[in-house]
Tab-separated table of C-alpha atoms and ligand atoms in Angstrom:
chain	number	residue	atom	x	y	z
I	130	MET	CA	9.422	13.341	-12.074
I	131	SER	CA	11.360	10.031	-12.102
I	132	TRP	CA	13.988	9.105	-9.520
I	133	ASP	CA	17.570	9.740	-10.468
I	134	ARG	CA	19.396	6.355	-10.377
I	135	GLN	CA	22.057	7.741	-8.038
I	136	GLN	CA	19.665	9.575	-5.761
I	137	GLN	CA	19.265	8.344	-2.203
I	138	ARG	CA	15.728	9.104	-1.168
I	139	ARG	CA	14.226	9.556	2.290
I	140	ILE	CA	11.291	7.139	2.369
I	141	TRP	CA	8.669	6.243	4.987
I	142	VAL	CA	7.267	2.715	4.613
I	143	ILE	CA	4.115	2.328	6.720
I	144	GLY	CA	3.338	-1.362	7.312
I	145	ALA	CA	6.887	-2.702	7.017
I	146	SER	CA	6.824	-5.577	9.535
I	147	THR	CA	5.695	-8.414	7.214
I	148	GLY	CA	4.710	-9.310	3.655
I	149	ILE	CA	4.917	-6.795	0.810
I	150	GLY	CA	5.960	-3.863	3.035
I	151	HIS	CA	8.801	-5.825	4.621
I	152	ALA	CA	10.142	-6.985	1.228
I	153	LEU	CA	9.763	-3.458	-0.146
I	154	ALA	CA	11.603	-1.868	2.777
I	155	ARG	CA	14.398	-4.442	2.439
I	156	GLN	CA	14.805	-3.711	-1.279
I	157	LEU	CA	14.831	0.073	-0.712
I	158	LEU	CA	17.396	-0.251	2.108
I	159	SER	CA	19.576	-2.550	0.013
I	160	GLU	CA	19.538	0.108	-2.762
I	161	GLY	CA	20.957	2.631	-0.265
I	162	HIS	CA	17.864	4.713	0.474
I	163	HIS	CA	17.130	6.055	3.961
I	164	VAL	CA	13.983	4.339	5.177
I	165	ALA	CA	11.747	4.992	8.176
I	166	LEU	CA	10.024	1.716	9.092
I	167	SER	CA	6.595	1.719	10.728
I	168	ALA	CA	4.130	-0.899	11.966
I	169	ARG	CA	2.725	-2.016	15.312
I	170	ARG	CA	5.012	-5.059	15.689
I	171	THR	CA	8.391	-3.451	16.176
I	172	ALA	CA	10.458	-6.624	16.764
I	173	ALA	CA	10.343	-7.448	13.045
I	174	LEU	CA	11.242	-3.858	12.168
I	175	GLY	CA	14.201	-3.963	14.561
I	176	GLU	CA	15.540	-7.143	12.949
I	177	LEU	CA	15.374	-5.594	9.482
I	178	ALA	CA	16.888	-2.343	10.740
I	179	ALA	CA	19.829	-4.198	12.308
I	180	GLU	CA	20.890	-5.344	8.832
I	181	PHE	CA	21.178	-1.737	7.610
I	182	PRO	CA	22.661	0.390	10.403
I	183	ASP	CA	22.739	4.185	9.834
I	184	GLN	CA	20.255	3.963	6.971
I	185	GLU	CA	17.053	3.325	8.852
I	186	LEU	CA	14.790	4.658	11.529
I	187	VAL	CA	12.342	2.419	13.387
I	188	VAL	CA	9.154	4.371	14.145
I	189	PRO	CA	6.432	2.320	15.850
I	190	CYS	CA	2.997	3.385	14.690
I	191	ASP	CA	-0.567	2.117	14.769
I	192	VAL	CA	-2.282	3.893	11.853
I	193	THR	CA	-5.613	3.838	13.705
I	194	ARG	CA	-4.124	6.062	16.462
I	195	LYS	CA	-3.664	9.729	15.592
I	196	ASP	CA	-1.173	10.279	18.459
I	197	ASP	CA	1.061	7.496	17.120
I	198	ILE	CA	1.008	9.057	13.649
I	199	SER	CA	1.912	12.548	14.955
I	200	ALA	CA	4.744	11.114	17.064
I	201	ALA	CA	6.068	9.123	14.093
I	202	VAL	CA	6.033	12.151	11.791
I	203	ARG	CA	7.784	14.253	14.456
I	204	ARG	CA	10.584	11.687	14.771
I	205	ILE	CA	10.992	11.364	11.012
I	206	GLY	CA	11.197	15.165	10.725
I	207	GLN	CA	13.854	15.348	13.456
I	208	HIS	CA	15.881	12.528	11.895
I	209	PHE	CA	15.494	13.070	8.128
I	210	GLY	CA	14.665	16.795	7.960
I	211	GLY	CA	12.166	16.223	5.143
I	212	LEU	CA	10.659	13.268	3.301
I	213	ASP	CA	10.832	12.409	-0.415
I	214	THR	CA	8.471	9.408	-0.597
I	215	VAL	CA	5.780	8.061	1.686
I	216	ILE	CA	4.489	4.544	0.975
I	217	TYR	CA	1.234	3.670	2.759
I	218	ASN	CA	1.169	-0.123	2.724
I	219	ALA	CA	-0.569	-0.857	6.052
I	220	GLY	CA	-3.638	-2.918	5.419
I	221	SER	CA	-5.943	-5.548	6.791
I	222	CYS	CA	-8.390	-7.870	5.089
I	223	GLU	CA	-11.546	-9.319	6.623
I	224	TYR	CA	-14.304	-10.920	4.573
I	225	LEU	CA	-18.052	-10.940	5.113
I	226	ASN	CA	-19.772	-14.344	5.001
I	227	ASP	CA	-23.063	-15.150	3.243
I	228	GLY	CA	-23.941	-11.480	2.925
I	229	GLN	CA	-24.146	-11.041	6.739
I	230	VAL	CA	-23.355	-7.370	7.164
I	231	ASP	CA	-21.030	-6.867	10.135
I	232	ALA	CA	-20.694	-3.106	10.558
I	233	ASP	CA	-17.928	-3.384	13.168
I	234	LEU	CA	-15.877	-5.447	10.717
I	235	VAL	CA	-16.465	-2.832	8.008
I	236	GLU	CA	-15.351	-0.076	10.396
I	237	ARG	CA	-12.188	-1.979	11.363
I	238	VAL	CA	-11.175	-2.522	7.747
I	239	MET	CA	-11.946	1.081	6.763
I	240	ALA	CA	-10.051	2.385	9.817
I	241	THR	CA	-6.815	0.701	8.788
I	242	ASN	CA	-7.031	0.814	5.015
I	243	PHE	CA	-8.692	4.163	4.380
I	244	PHE	CA	-8.868	6.483	7.417
I	245	GLY	CA	-5.294	5.535	8.384
I	246	LEU	CA	-4.183	6.661	4.938
I	247	ALA	CA	-5.968	10.017	5.301
I	248	HIS	CA	-4.514	10.640	8.772
I	249	CYS	CA	-0.973	9.711	7.714
I	250	LEU	CA	-1.150	11.946	4.639
I	251	GLU	CA	-2.513	14.899	6.612
I	252	ALA	CA	0.317	14.565	9.144
I	253	VAL	CA	3.138	14.003	6.680
I	254	MET	CA	2.336	16.710	4.130
I	255	PRO	CA	4.597	19.394	5.714
I	256	LEU	CA	7.580	16.999	5.544
I	257	LEU	CA	6.791	16.057	1.947
I	258	LYS	CA	6.666	19.723	0.967
I	259	GLN	CA	10.318	19.936	2.067
I	260	GLY	CA	11.173	16.805	0.028
I	261	ASN	CA	12.933	16.245	-3.268
I	262	ALA	CA	10.434	15.402	-6.084
I	263	PRO	CA	7.893	14.460	-3.395
I	264	GLN	CA	5.871	11.362	-3.955
I	265	ILE	CA	2.867	9.783	-2.250
I	266	ALA	CA	2.407	6.058	-2.910
I	267	ALA	CA	-0.109	3.669	-1.420
I	268	VAL	CA	-0.871	-0.007	-1.788
I	269	SER	CA	-4.496	-0.307	-2.839
I	270	SER	CA	-5.542	-3.528	-4.613
I	271	SER	CA	-6.766	-4.881	-7.926
I	272	ALA	CA	-9.858	-5.833	-5.857
I	273	ALA	CA	-10.782	-2.147	-6.256
I	274	TYR	CA	-11.418	-2.684	-10.002
I	275	LEU	CA	-14.711	-4.547	-9.584
I	276	PRO	CA	-17.062	-5.942	-6.903
I	277	LEU	CA	-16.084	-9.422	-5.666
I	278	PRO	CA	-18.069	-11.746	-3.380
I	279	ARG	CA	-17.227	-11.516	0.352
I	280	ALA	CA	-15.004	-8.482	-0.350
I	281	GLU	CA	-17.643	-5.855	0.488
I	282	ALA	CA	-15.517	-4.274	3.240
I	283	TYR	CA	-12.037	-4.903	1.848
I	284	GLY	CA	-12.947	-3.989	-1.743
I	285	ALA	CA	-14.807	-0.851	-0.640
I	286	SER	CA	-11.818	0.269	1.438
I	287	LYS	CA	-9.477	-0.237	-1.521
I	288	ALA	CA	-11.854	1.428	-3.987
I	289	ALA	CA	-12.030	4.385	-1.559
I	290	MET	CA	-8.225	4.515	-1.425
I	291	SER	CA	-7.861	4.407	-5.211
I	292	TYR	CA	-10.481	7.113	-5.802
I	293	PHE	CA	-9.057	9.343	-3.065
I	294	LEU	CA	-5.512	9.073	-4.409
I	295	HIS	CA	-6.350	9.513	-8.100
I	296	ALA	CA	-8.344	12.636	-7.147
I	297	LEU	CA	-5.588	13.898	-4.841
I	298	ARG	CA	-3.131	13.666	-7.739
I	299	LEU	CA	-5.193	16.236	-9.653
I	300	ASP	CA	-5.000	18.705	-6.768
I	301	LEU	CA	-1.357	18.112	-5.844
I	302	ARG	CA	-0.002	18.378	-9.387
I	303	PRO	CA	0.371	22.193	-9.183
I	304	HIS	CA	2.363	21.689	-5.951
I	305	GLY	CA	4.813	19.278	-7.632
I	306	ILE	CA	3.740	16.273	-5.514
I	307	SER	CA	3.079	13.087	-7.461
I	308	VAL	CA	0.767	10.229	-6.471
I	309	ASN	CA	1.270	6.542	-7.278
I	310	VAL	CA	-1.520	4.006	-6.751
I	311	ILE	CA	-0.301	0.418	-6.389
I	312	CYS	CA	-2.732	-2.374	-7.322
I	313	PRO	CA	-1.326	-5.852	-6.744
I	314	GLY	CA	-3.022	-9.093	-7.681
I	315	PHE	CA	-2.379	-12.027	-5.329
I	316	VAL	CA	0.914	-11.917	-3.431
I	317	LYS	CA	2.030	-14.637	-0.999
I	318	THR	CA	2.079	-13.014	2.458
I	319	PRO	CA	0.680	-13.717	5.945
I	320	LEU	CA	-2.474	-11.854	4.787
I	321	THR	CA	-3.171	-14.199	1.842
I	322	ASP	CA	-1.945	-17.309	3.712
I	323	ARG	CA	-5.287	-17.075	5.558
I	324	ASN	CA	-7.313	-17.273	2.320
I	325	ASP	CA	-9.241	-20.499	1.698
I	326	PHE	CA	-9.791	-20.069	-2.063
I	327	ALA	CA	-7.718	-20.373	-5.234
I	328	MET	CA	-5.416	-17.403	-5.902
I	329	PRO	CA	-4.399	-17.451	-9.575
I	330	CYS	CA	-1.071	-15.969	-10.740
I	331	GLN	CA	0.158	-15.520	-7.150
I	332	ILE	CA	3.651	-14.018	-6.889
I	333	SER	CA	6.135	-13.663	-4.020
I	334	ALA	CA	6.479	-10.568	-1.817
I	335	GLU	CA	9.963	-10.027	-3.285
I	336	GLN	CA	8.558	-10.029	-6.847
I	337	ALA	CA	5.881	-7.554	-5.738
I	338	ALA	CA	8.532	-5.328	-4.125
I	339	ALA	CA	10.589	-5.315	-7.347
I	340	GLU	CA	7.504	-4.298	-9.377
I	341	ILE	CA	6.697	-1.522	-6.915
I	342	VAL	CA	10.210	-0.082	-6.829
I	343	ALA	CA	10.417	-0.127	-10.651
I	344	GLY	CA	7.043	1.653	-10.884
I	345	LEU	CA	7.936	4.237	-8.227
I	346	ARG	CA	11.249	4.967	-9.902
I	347	ARG	CA	9.404	5.683	-13.184
I	348	ASN	CA	6.710	7.546	-11.239
I	349	LYS	CA	3.892	5.489	-12.798
I	350	LYS	CA	0.437	6.728	-11.834
I	351	GLU	CA	-0.836	3.178	-11.448
I	352	ILE	CA	1.504	0.296	-10.658
I	353	HIS	CA	-0.325	-2.988	-11.230
I	354	PHE	CA	0.963	-6.555	-11.345
I	355	PRO	CA	1.177	-9.381	-12.236
I	356	ARG	CA	-0.075	-7.888	-15.466
I	357	ARG	CA	-1.510	-11.117	-16.900
I	358	PHE	CA	-3.878	-11.121	-13.905
I	359	THR	CA	-4.591	-7.383	-13.530
I	360	ARG	CA	-5.262	-6.971	-17.270
I	361	LEU	CA	-7.789	-9.809	-17.118
I	362	LEU	CA	-9.524	-8.202	-14.121
I	363	LYS	CA	-9.621	-4.838	-15.919
I	364	ALA	CA	-11.173	-6.547	-18.960
I	365	VAL	CA	-13.840	-8.242	-16.808
I	366	ALA	CA	-14.502	-4.909	-15.040
I	367	SER	CA	-15.267	-3.308	-18.422
I	368	LEU	CA	-18.021	-5.864	-19.251
I	369	PRO	CA	-21.743	-5.130	-18.803
I	370	LEU	CA	-22.653	-5.660	-15.114
I	371	ASP	CA	-24.829	-8.774	-15.728
I	372	LEU	CA	-22.062	-10.575	-17.576
I	373	GLN	CA	-19.369	-9.315	-15.207
I	374	GLN	CA	-21.258	-10.625	-12.150
I	375	LYS	CA	-21.896	-14.011	-13.807
I	376	LEU	CA	-18.131	-14.365	-14.078
I	377	THR	CA	-17.213	-13.063	-10.619
I	378	GLY	CA	-20.025	-14.731	-8.631
I	379	GLN	CA	-18.032	-17.843	-7.818
I	380	LEU	CA	-14.700	-16.182	-7.021
I	381	VAL	CA	-13.298	-15.719	-3.500
I	382	ARG	CA	-15.349	-18.633	-2.133
I	383	ALA	CA	-13.929	-21.590	-0.266
P	172	NAP	N1	-1.063	-9.992	-0.404
P	172	NAP	C1	-1.861	-9.692	-1.424
P	172	NAP	O1	-2.227	-10.538	-2.264
P	172	NAP	C2	-2.341	-8.271	-1.604
P	172	NAP	C3	-3.024	-7.970	-2.792
P	172	NAP	C4	-3.470	-6.658	-2.984
P	172	NAP	C5	-3.216	-5.701	-2.022
P	172	NAP	N2	-2.559	-6.035	-0.878
P	172	NAP	C6	-2.308	-4.976	0.109
P	172	NAP	O2	-0.932	-4.935	0.375
P	172	NAP	C7	-0.712	-4.392	1.686
P	172	NAP	C8	0.229	-5.310	2.436
P	172	NAP	O3	-0.417	-6.556	2.617
P	172	NAP	P1	0.366	-7.916	2.826
P	172	NAP	O4	-0.290	-8.902	1.962
P	172	NAP	O5	1.825	-7.737	2.758
P	172	NAP	O6	-0.127	-8.259	4.323
P	172	NAP	P2	0.622	-8.447	5.709
P	172	NAP	O7	1.806	-9.327	5.577
P	172	NAP	O8	-0.452	-8.820	6.666
P	172	NAP	O9	1.166	-6.970	6.040
P	172	NAP	C9	0.338	-5.948	6.481
P	172	NAP	C10	1.215	-4.848	7.039
P	172	NAP	O10	0.352	-3.794	7.472
P	172	NAP	C11	0.676	-3.489	8.812
P	172	NAP	N3	-0.509	-3.029	9.536
P	172	NAP	C12	-1.727	-3.609	9.623
P	172	NAP	N4	-2.503	-2.912	10.430
P	172	NAP	C13	-1.776	-1.852	10.870
P	172	NAP	C14	-2.022	-0.777	11.761
P	172	NAP	N5	-3.204	-0.627	12.380
P	172	NAP	N6	-1.030	0.117	11.976
P	172	NAP	C15	0.170	-0.010	11.355
P	172	NAP	N7	0.470	-1.008	10.520
P	172	NAP	C16	-0.495	-1.927	10.293
P	172	NAP	C17	1.186	-4.789	9.403
P	172	NAP	O11	2.022	-4.506	10.522
P	172	NAP	P3	1.627	-4.792	12.061
P	172	NAP	O12	0.598	-5.869	12.096
P	172	NAP	O13	2.942	-5.139	12.678
P	172	NAP	O14	1.109	-3.472	12.535
P	172	NAP	C18	2.023	-5.312	8.243
P	172	NAP	O15	3.293	-4.721	8.261
P	172	NAP	C19	-2.105	-4.280	2.314
P	172	NAP	O16	-2.560	-2.951	2.205
P	172	NAP	C20	-2.951	-5.203	1.463
P	172	NAP	O17	-4.305	-4.838	1.467
P	172	NAP	C21	-2.114	-7.295	-0.640
């Protein structure tokens, strides 16, 4: 079901302190929606919230801590009654170097990007069931389309997210809950500012937020952008593995 233009939705943005999540929360607030803002760094959330009094709720939350998630969901329930859309945007990116497998690094990335998603969804489901045209959205990545060098941990976490969510959609359809998987290409944020390699077709966080809101409003199953980049990646992903890996072997390197 698509959003009604006039409808004010109750939305939880998880990972709203910087980058894509911050721009997304700002756009949703400026459109008049009621938005619960979560992240670990609450100062940035407070500054955003101060611009939109009465419309927001600041809910500190570390997605790797189950107690934080339960407390956040409790507060959202008390304040909003139910929830129409949850957007899981919290994410971290760490790369492996020279094929050195660092299992602690892999665990850290999976904890934030994948297990955090599962814990948040488990906790929030009762609120969503009381929502209007309930919707689960999460920011995965176009890195999930195909294996990229150094992205063993990050890409695996995003591929896990995408698979989990596309499968969940099949099971939640009879319950009237839709699932939107968001796959950005490169977006300029503090996360990508750390990258030491070329990032073709990079867009701003505000452009990414506009793409996401448009896709959520139309309830698109997969929201991917910028399309000139994501279509190219999808085409490369469809090639035979030998050819695909000849093309990707030199990407994501300094
Ligand atoms: N930028 C890109 O090119 C790009 C491309 C594809 C996908 N993505 C995905 O887009 C999402 C947003 O990334 P971004 O580029 O905007 O990066 P960012 O500016 O670093 O933002 C990451 C957000 O996630 C939050 N976060 C991280 N760990 C958390 C935790 N343990 N608990 C709660 N919140 C946590 C951060 O808040 P605190 O640190 O305050 O907790 C911050 O609000 C990520 O999932 C990323 O993988 C980004």
